[in-house]
mmCIF file of C-alpha atoms and ligand atoms in Angstrom:
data_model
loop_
_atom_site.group_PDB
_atom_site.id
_atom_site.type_symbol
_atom_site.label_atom_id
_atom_site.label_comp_id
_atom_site.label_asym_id
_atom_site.label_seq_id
_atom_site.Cartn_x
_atom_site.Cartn_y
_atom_site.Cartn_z
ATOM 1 C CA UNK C 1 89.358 117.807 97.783
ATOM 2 C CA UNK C 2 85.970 117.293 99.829
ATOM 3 C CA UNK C 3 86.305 113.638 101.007
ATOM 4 C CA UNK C 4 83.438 111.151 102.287
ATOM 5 C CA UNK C 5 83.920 110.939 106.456
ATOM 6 C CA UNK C 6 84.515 107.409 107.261
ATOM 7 C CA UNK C 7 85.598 107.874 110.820
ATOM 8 C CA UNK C 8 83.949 110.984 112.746
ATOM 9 C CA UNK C 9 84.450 112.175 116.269
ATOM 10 C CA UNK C 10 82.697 114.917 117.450
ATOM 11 C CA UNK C 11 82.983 116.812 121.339
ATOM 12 C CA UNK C 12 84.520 113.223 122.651
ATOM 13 C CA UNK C 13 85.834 113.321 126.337
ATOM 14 C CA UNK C 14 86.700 110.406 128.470
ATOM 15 C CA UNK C 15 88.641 110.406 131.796
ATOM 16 C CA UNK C 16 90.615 107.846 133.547
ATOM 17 C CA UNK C 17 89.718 109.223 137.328
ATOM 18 C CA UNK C 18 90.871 112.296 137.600
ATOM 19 C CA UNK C 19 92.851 112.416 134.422
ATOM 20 C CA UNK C 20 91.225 114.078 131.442
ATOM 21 C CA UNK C 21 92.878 111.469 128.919
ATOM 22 C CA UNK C 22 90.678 112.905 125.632
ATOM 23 C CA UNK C 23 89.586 116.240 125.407
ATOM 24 C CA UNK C 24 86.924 117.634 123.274
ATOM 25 C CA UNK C 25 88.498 115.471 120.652
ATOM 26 C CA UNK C 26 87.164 116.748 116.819
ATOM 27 C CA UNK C 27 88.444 114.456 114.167
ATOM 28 C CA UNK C 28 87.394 113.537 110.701
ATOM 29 C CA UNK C 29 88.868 110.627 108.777
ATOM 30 C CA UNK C 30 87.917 110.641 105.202
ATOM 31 C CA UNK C 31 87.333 107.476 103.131
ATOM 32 C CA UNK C 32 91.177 106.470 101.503
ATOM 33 C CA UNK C 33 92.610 108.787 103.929
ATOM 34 C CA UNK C 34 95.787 108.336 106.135
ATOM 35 C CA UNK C 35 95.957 110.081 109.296
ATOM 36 C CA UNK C 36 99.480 110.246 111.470
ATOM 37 C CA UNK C 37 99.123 110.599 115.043
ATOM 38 C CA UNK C 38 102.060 111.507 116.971
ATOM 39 C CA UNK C 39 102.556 112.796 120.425
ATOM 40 C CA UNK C 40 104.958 112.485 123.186
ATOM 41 C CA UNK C 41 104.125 108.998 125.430
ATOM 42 C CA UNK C 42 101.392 109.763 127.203
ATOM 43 C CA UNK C 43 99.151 112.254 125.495
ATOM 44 C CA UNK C 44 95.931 109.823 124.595
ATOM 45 C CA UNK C 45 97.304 108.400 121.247
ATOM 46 C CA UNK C 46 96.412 104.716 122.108
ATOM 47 C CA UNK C 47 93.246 105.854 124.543
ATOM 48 C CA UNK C 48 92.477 107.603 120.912
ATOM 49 C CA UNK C 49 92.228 104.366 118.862
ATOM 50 C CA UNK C 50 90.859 102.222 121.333
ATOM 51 C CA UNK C 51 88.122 104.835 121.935
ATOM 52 C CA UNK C 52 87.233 104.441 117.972
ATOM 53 C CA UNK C 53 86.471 100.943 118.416
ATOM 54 C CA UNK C 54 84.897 101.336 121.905
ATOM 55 C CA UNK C 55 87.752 98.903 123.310
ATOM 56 C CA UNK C 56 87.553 102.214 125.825
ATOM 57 C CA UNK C 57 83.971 103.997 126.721
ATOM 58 C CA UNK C 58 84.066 107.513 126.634
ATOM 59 C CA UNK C 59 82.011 109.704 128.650
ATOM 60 C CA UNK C 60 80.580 112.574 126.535
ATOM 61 C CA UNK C 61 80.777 113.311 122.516
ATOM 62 C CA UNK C 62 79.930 111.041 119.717
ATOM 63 C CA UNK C 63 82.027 108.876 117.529
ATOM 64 C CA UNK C 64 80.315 107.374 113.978
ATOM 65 C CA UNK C 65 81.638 104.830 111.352
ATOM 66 C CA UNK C 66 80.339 105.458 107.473
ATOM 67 C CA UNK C 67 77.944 107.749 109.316
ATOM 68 C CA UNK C 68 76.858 105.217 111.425
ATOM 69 C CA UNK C 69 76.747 106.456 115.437
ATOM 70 C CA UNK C 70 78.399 103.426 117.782
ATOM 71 C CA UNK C 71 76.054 101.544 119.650
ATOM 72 C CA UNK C 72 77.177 100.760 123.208
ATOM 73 C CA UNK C 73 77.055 97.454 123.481
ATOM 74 C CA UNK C 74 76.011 94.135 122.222
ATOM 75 C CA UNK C 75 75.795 92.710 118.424
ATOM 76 C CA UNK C 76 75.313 96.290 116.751
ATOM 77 C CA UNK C 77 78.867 96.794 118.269
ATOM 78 C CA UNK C 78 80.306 93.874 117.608
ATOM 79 C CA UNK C 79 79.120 93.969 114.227
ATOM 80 C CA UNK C 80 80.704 97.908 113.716
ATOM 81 C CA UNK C 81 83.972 96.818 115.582
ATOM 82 C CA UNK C 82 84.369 94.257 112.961
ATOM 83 C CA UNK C 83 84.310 96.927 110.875
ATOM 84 C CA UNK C 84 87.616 98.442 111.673
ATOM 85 C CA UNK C 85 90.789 96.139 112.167
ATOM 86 C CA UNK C 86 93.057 97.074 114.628
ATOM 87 C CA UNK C 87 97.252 96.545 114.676
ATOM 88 C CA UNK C 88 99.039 96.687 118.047
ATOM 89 C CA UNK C 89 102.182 96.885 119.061
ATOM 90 C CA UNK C 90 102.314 93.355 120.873
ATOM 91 C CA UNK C 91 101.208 91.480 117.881
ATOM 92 C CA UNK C 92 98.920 89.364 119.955
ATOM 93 C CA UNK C 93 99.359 86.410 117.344
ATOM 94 C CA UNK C 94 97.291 83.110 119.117
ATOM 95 C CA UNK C 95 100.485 81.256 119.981
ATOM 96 C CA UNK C 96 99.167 77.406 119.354
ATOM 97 C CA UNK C 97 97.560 78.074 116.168
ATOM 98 C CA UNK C 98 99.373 78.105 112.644
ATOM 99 C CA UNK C 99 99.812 81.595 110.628
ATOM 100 C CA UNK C 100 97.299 80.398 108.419
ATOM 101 C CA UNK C 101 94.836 79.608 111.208
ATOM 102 C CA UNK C 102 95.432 82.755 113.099
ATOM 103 C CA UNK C 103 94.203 84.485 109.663
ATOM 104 C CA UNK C 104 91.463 82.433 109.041
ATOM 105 C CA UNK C 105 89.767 82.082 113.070
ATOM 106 C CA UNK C 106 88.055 85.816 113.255
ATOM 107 C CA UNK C 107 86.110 85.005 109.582
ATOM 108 C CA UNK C 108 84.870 81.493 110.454
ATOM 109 C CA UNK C 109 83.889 82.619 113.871
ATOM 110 C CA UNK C 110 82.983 86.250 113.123
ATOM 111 C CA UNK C 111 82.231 86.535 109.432
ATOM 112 C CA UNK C 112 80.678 82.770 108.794
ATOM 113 C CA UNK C 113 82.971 82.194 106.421
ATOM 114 C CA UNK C 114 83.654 78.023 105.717
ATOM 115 C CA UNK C 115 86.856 77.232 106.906
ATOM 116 C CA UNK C 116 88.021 76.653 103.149
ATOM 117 C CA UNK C 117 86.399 79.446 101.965
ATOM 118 C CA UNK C 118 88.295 81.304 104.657
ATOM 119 C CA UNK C 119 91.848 79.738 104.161
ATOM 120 C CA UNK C 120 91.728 80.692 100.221
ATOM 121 C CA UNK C 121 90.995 83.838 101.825
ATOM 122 C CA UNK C 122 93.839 83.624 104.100
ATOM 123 C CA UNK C 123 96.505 82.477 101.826
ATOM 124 C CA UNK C 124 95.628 85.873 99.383
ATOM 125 C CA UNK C 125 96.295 87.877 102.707
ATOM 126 C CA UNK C 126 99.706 86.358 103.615
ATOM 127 C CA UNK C 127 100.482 86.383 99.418
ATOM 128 C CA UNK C 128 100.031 89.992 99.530
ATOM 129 C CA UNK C 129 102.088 90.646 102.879
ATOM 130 C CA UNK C 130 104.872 88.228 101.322
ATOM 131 C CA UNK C 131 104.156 85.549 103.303
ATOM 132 C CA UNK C 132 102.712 82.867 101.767
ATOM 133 C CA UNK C 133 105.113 80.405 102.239
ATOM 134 C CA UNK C 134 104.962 80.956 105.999
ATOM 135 C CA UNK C 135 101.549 79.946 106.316
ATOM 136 C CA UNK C 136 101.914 76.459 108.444
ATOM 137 C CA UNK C 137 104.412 77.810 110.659
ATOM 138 C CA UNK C 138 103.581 78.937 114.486
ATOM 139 C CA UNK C 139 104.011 82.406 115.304
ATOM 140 C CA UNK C 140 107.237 81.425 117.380
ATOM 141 C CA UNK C 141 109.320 80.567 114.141
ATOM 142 C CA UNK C 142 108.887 83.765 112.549
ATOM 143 C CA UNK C 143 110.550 86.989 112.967
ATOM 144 C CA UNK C 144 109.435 89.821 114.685
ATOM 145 C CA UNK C 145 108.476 91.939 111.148
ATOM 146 C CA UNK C 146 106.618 88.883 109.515
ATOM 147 C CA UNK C 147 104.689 88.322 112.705
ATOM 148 C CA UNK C 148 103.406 91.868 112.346
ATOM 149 C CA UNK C 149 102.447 91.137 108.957
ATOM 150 C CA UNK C 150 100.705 87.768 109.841
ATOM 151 C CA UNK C 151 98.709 90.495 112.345
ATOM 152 C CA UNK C 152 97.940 93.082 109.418
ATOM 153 C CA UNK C 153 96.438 89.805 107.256
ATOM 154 C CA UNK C 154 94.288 88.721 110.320
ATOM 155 C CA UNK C 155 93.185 92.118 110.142
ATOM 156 C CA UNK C 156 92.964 92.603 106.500
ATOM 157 C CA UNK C 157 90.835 89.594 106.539
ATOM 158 C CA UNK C 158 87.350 90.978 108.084
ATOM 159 C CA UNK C 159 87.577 93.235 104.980
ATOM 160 C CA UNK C 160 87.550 95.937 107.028
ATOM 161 C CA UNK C 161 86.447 99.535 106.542
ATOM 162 C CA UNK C 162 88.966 101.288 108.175
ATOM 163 C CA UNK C 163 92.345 100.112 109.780
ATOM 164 C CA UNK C 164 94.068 101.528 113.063
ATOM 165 C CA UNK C 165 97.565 100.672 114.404
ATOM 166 C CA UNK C 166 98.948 101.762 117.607
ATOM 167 C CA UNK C 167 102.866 102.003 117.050
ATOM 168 C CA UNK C 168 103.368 98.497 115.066
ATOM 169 C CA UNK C 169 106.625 99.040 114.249
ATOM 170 C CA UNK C 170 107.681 100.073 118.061
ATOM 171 C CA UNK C 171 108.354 96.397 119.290
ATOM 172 C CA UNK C 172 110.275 95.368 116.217
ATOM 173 C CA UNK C 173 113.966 95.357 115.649
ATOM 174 C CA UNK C 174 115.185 98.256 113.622
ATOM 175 C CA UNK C 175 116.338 95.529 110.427
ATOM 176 C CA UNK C 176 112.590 95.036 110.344
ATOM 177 C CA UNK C 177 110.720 97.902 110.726
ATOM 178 C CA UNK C 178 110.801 98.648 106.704
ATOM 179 C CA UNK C 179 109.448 95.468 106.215
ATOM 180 C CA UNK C 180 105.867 96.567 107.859
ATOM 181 C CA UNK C 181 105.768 99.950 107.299
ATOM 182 C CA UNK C 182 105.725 98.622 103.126
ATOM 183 C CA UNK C 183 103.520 96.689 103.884
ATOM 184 C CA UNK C 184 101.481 99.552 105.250
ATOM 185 C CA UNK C 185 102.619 102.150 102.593
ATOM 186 C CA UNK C 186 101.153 99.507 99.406
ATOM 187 C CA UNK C 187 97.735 99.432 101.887
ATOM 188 C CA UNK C 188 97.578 103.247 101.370
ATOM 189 C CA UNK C 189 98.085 103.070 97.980
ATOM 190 C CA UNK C 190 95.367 100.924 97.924
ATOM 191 C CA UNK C 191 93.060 103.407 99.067
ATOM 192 C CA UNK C 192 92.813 101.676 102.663
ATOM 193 C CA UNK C 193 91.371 104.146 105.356
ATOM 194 C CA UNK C 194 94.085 103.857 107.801
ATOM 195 C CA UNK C 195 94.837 105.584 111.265
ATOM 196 C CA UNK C 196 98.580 105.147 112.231
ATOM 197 C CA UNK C 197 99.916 106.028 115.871
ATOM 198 C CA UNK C 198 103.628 106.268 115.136
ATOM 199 C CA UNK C 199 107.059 107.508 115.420
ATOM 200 C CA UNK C 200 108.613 106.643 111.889
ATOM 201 C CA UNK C 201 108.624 110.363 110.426
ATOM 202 C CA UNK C 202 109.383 109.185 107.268
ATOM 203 C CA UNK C 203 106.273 106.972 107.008
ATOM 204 C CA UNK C 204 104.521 110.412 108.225
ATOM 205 C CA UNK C 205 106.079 112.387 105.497
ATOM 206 C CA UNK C 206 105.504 109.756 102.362
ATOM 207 C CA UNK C 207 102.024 108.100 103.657
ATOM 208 C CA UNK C 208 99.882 110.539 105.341
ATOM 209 C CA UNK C 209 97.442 112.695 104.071
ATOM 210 C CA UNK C 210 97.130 114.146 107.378
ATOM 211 C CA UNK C 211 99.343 114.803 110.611
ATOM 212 C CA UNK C 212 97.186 114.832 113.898
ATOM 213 C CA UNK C 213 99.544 115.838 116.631
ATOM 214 C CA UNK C 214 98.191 115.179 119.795
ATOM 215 C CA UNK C 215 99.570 116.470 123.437
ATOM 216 C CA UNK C 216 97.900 116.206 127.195
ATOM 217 C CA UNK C 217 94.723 114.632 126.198
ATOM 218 C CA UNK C 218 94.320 117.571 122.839
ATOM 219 C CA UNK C 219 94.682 117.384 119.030
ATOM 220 C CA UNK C 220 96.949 120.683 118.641
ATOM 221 C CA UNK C 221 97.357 120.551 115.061
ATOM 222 C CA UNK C 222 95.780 118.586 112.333
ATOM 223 C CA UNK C 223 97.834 119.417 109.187
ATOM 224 C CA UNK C 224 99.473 118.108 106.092
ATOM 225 C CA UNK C 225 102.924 116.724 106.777
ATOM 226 C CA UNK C 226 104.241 119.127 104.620
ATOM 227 C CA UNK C 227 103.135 121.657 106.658
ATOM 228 C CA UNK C 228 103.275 120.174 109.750
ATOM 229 C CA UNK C 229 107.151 119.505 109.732
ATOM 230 C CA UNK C 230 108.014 122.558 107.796
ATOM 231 C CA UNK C 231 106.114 124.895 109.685
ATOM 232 C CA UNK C 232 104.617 123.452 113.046
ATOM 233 C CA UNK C 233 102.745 126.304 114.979
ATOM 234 C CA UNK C 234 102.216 124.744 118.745
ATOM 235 C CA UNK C 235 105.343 125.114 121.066
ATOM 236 C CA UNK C 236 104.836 121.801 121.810
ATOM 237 C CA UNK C 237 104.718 120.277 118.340
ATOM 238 C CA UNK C 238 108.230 122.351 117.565
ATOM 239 C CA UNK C 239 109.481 120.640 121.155
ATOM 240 C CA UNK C 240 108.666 117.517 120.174
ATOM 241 C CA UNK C 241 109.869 117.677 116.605
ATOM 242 C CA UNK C 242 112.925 119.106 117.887
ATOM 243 C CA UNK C 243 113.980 116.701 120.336
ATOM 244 C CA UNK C 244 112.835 113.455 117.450
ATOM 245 C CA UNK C 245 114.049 114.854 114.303
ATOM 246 C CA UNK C 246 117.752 115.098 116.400
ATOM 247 C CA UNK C 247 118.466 111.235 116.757
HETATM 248 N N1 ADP S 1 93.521 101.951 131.743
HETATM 249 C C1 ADP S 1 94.036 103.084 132.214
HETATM 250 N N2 ADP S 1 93.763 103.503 133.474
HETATM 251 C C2 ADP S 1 94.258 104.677 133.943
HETATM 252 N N3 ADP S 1 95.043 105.508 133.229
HETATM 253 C C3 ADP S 1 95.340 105.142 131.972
HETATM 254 C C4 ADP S 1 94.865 103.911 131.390
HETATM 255 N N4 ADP S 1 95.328 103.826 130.130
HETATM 256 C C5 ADP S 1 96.069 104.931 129.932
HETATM 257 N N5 ADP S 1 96.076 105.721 131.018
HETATM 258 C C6 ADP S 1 96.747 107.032 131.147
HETATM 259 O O1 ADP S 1 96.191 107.872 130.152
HETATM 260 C C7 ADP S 1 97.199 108.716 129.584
HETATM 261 C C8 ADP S 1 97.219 108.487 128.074
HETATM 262 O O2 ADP S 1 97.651 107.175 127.807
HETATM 263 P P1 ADP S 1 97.803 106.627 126.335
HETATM 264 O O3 ADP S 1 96.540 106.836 125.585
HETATM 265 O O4 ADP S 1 98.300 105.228 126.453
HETATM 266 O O5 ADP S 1 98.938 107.596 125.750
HETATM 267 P P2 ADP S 1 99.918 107.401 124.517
HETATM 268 O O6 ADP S 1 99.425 106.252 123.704
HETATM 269 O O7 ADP S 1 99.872 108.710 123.786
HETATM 270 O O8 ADP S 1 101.278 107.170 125.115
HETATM 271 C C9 ADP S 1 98.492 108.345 130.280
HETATM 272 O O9 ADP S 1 98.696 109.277 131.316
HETATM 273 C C10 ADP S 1 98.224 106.977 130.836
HETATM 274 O O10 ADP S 1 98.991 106.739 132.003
HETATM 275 MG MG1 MG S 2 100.363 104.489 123.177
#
């Protein structure tokens, strides 16, 4: 099935220093798609996302959103980072402000959206991540898995074109690591573009359309799961399978 790209990269390269963190990195993200990417620690996963967004510069190759290349700098970028929400580990909720308020702050400030426009807005979000209830609370009297889902609303709420998290189940207690990655599975269901750094296999296996496995700075394969667990070429996809699948 030929897909619409929605996320492109084409010949990107950046370096920290010396180190050659991304190399020649090809990918294609289709519109609806979900695409896995694992890798032991250090091979570029989160220098990956962050380079999508331009949180990180690269220094050679091109990166476009619905087709669009990304600009540099300035409102054009701002306006195309808005575009794509991002989930991190650290939830980065705003510590003073209620749940509902942390939801509703990026579309009055960014979108332009009046404030009760925004909270109706808001209170859909946290309704659809189960969470409704917890809207006047501070981030501080929730648990670890509903403050991740307060963080997927936020994001939700720039209606975003694409979605990318960096290992948001990582930081969480194991009790509540279904309760995100549910979350996560309904948003692919959805048809939400989404870009998912992570160890939870199973999410791989059910969710993804795609497995990007990425190691020193490469993409090595770029697979279905199916294939990709049942039949992983590299030698250092089967290490790192091997040494995952066996705790
Ligand atoms: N800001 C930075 N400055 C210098 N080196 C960095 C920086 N961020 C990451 N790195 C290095 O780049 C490599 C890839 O990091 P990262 O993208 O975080 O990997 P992963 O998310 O796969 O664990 C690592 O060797 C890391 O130490
Ligand atoms: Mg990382």
């Amino acid at each position: 099935m030929a897909v619409d790209p929605l996320i492109e990269l084409r010949h990107v390269n950046k370096y920290f220093g010396e180190l050659h963190v991304l190399q020649d990195i090809d990918l294609t993200v289709g519109k609806g798609e979900v695409v896995v990417v694992i890798g032991p620690s250090g091979s570029g996963k989160s220098t990956l996302c962050r380079a999508i967004n331009r949180l990180e510069p690269v220094e050679s190759g091109e990166i476009r959103l619905d087709g669009q290349p990304l600009a540099e700098e300035g409102r054009e970028l701002a306006r195309l980072r808005a575009e794509i929400g991002m989930v991190f580990q650290s939830f980065n909720l705003f510590a003073h402000k209620t749940v509902l308020q942390n939801v509703s702050l990026a579309q009055t400030k960014v979108r332009g959206r009046k404030k009760a426009q925004a909270d109706k807005r808001s209170l859909e979000l946290l309704d659809r991540v189960g969470l409704a209830s917890q809207a006047p609370k501070y981030p501080a009297q929730l648990s670890g898995g509903q403050q991740q889902r307060v963080a997927i609303a936020r994001a939700l709420a720039m209606d975003p074109k694409a979605l990318l998290f960096d290992e948001p189940t990582s930081a969480l207690d194991p009790e509540m690591i279904n309760e995100v990655l549910e979350v996560m599975q309904q948003l692919a269901r959805d048809g939400m573009t989404m870009v998912v750094v992570t160890h939870e296999m199973g999410f791989a296996r059910s969710a993804a359309d795609r497995v990007v496995f990425m190691a020193d700075g490469r993409i090595v394969e770029d697979r279905t799961p199916e294939e990709f667990f049942t039949d992983p070429r590299s030698d250092r996809a089967k290490d790192f399978l091997s040494k995952i699948l066996t705790h």
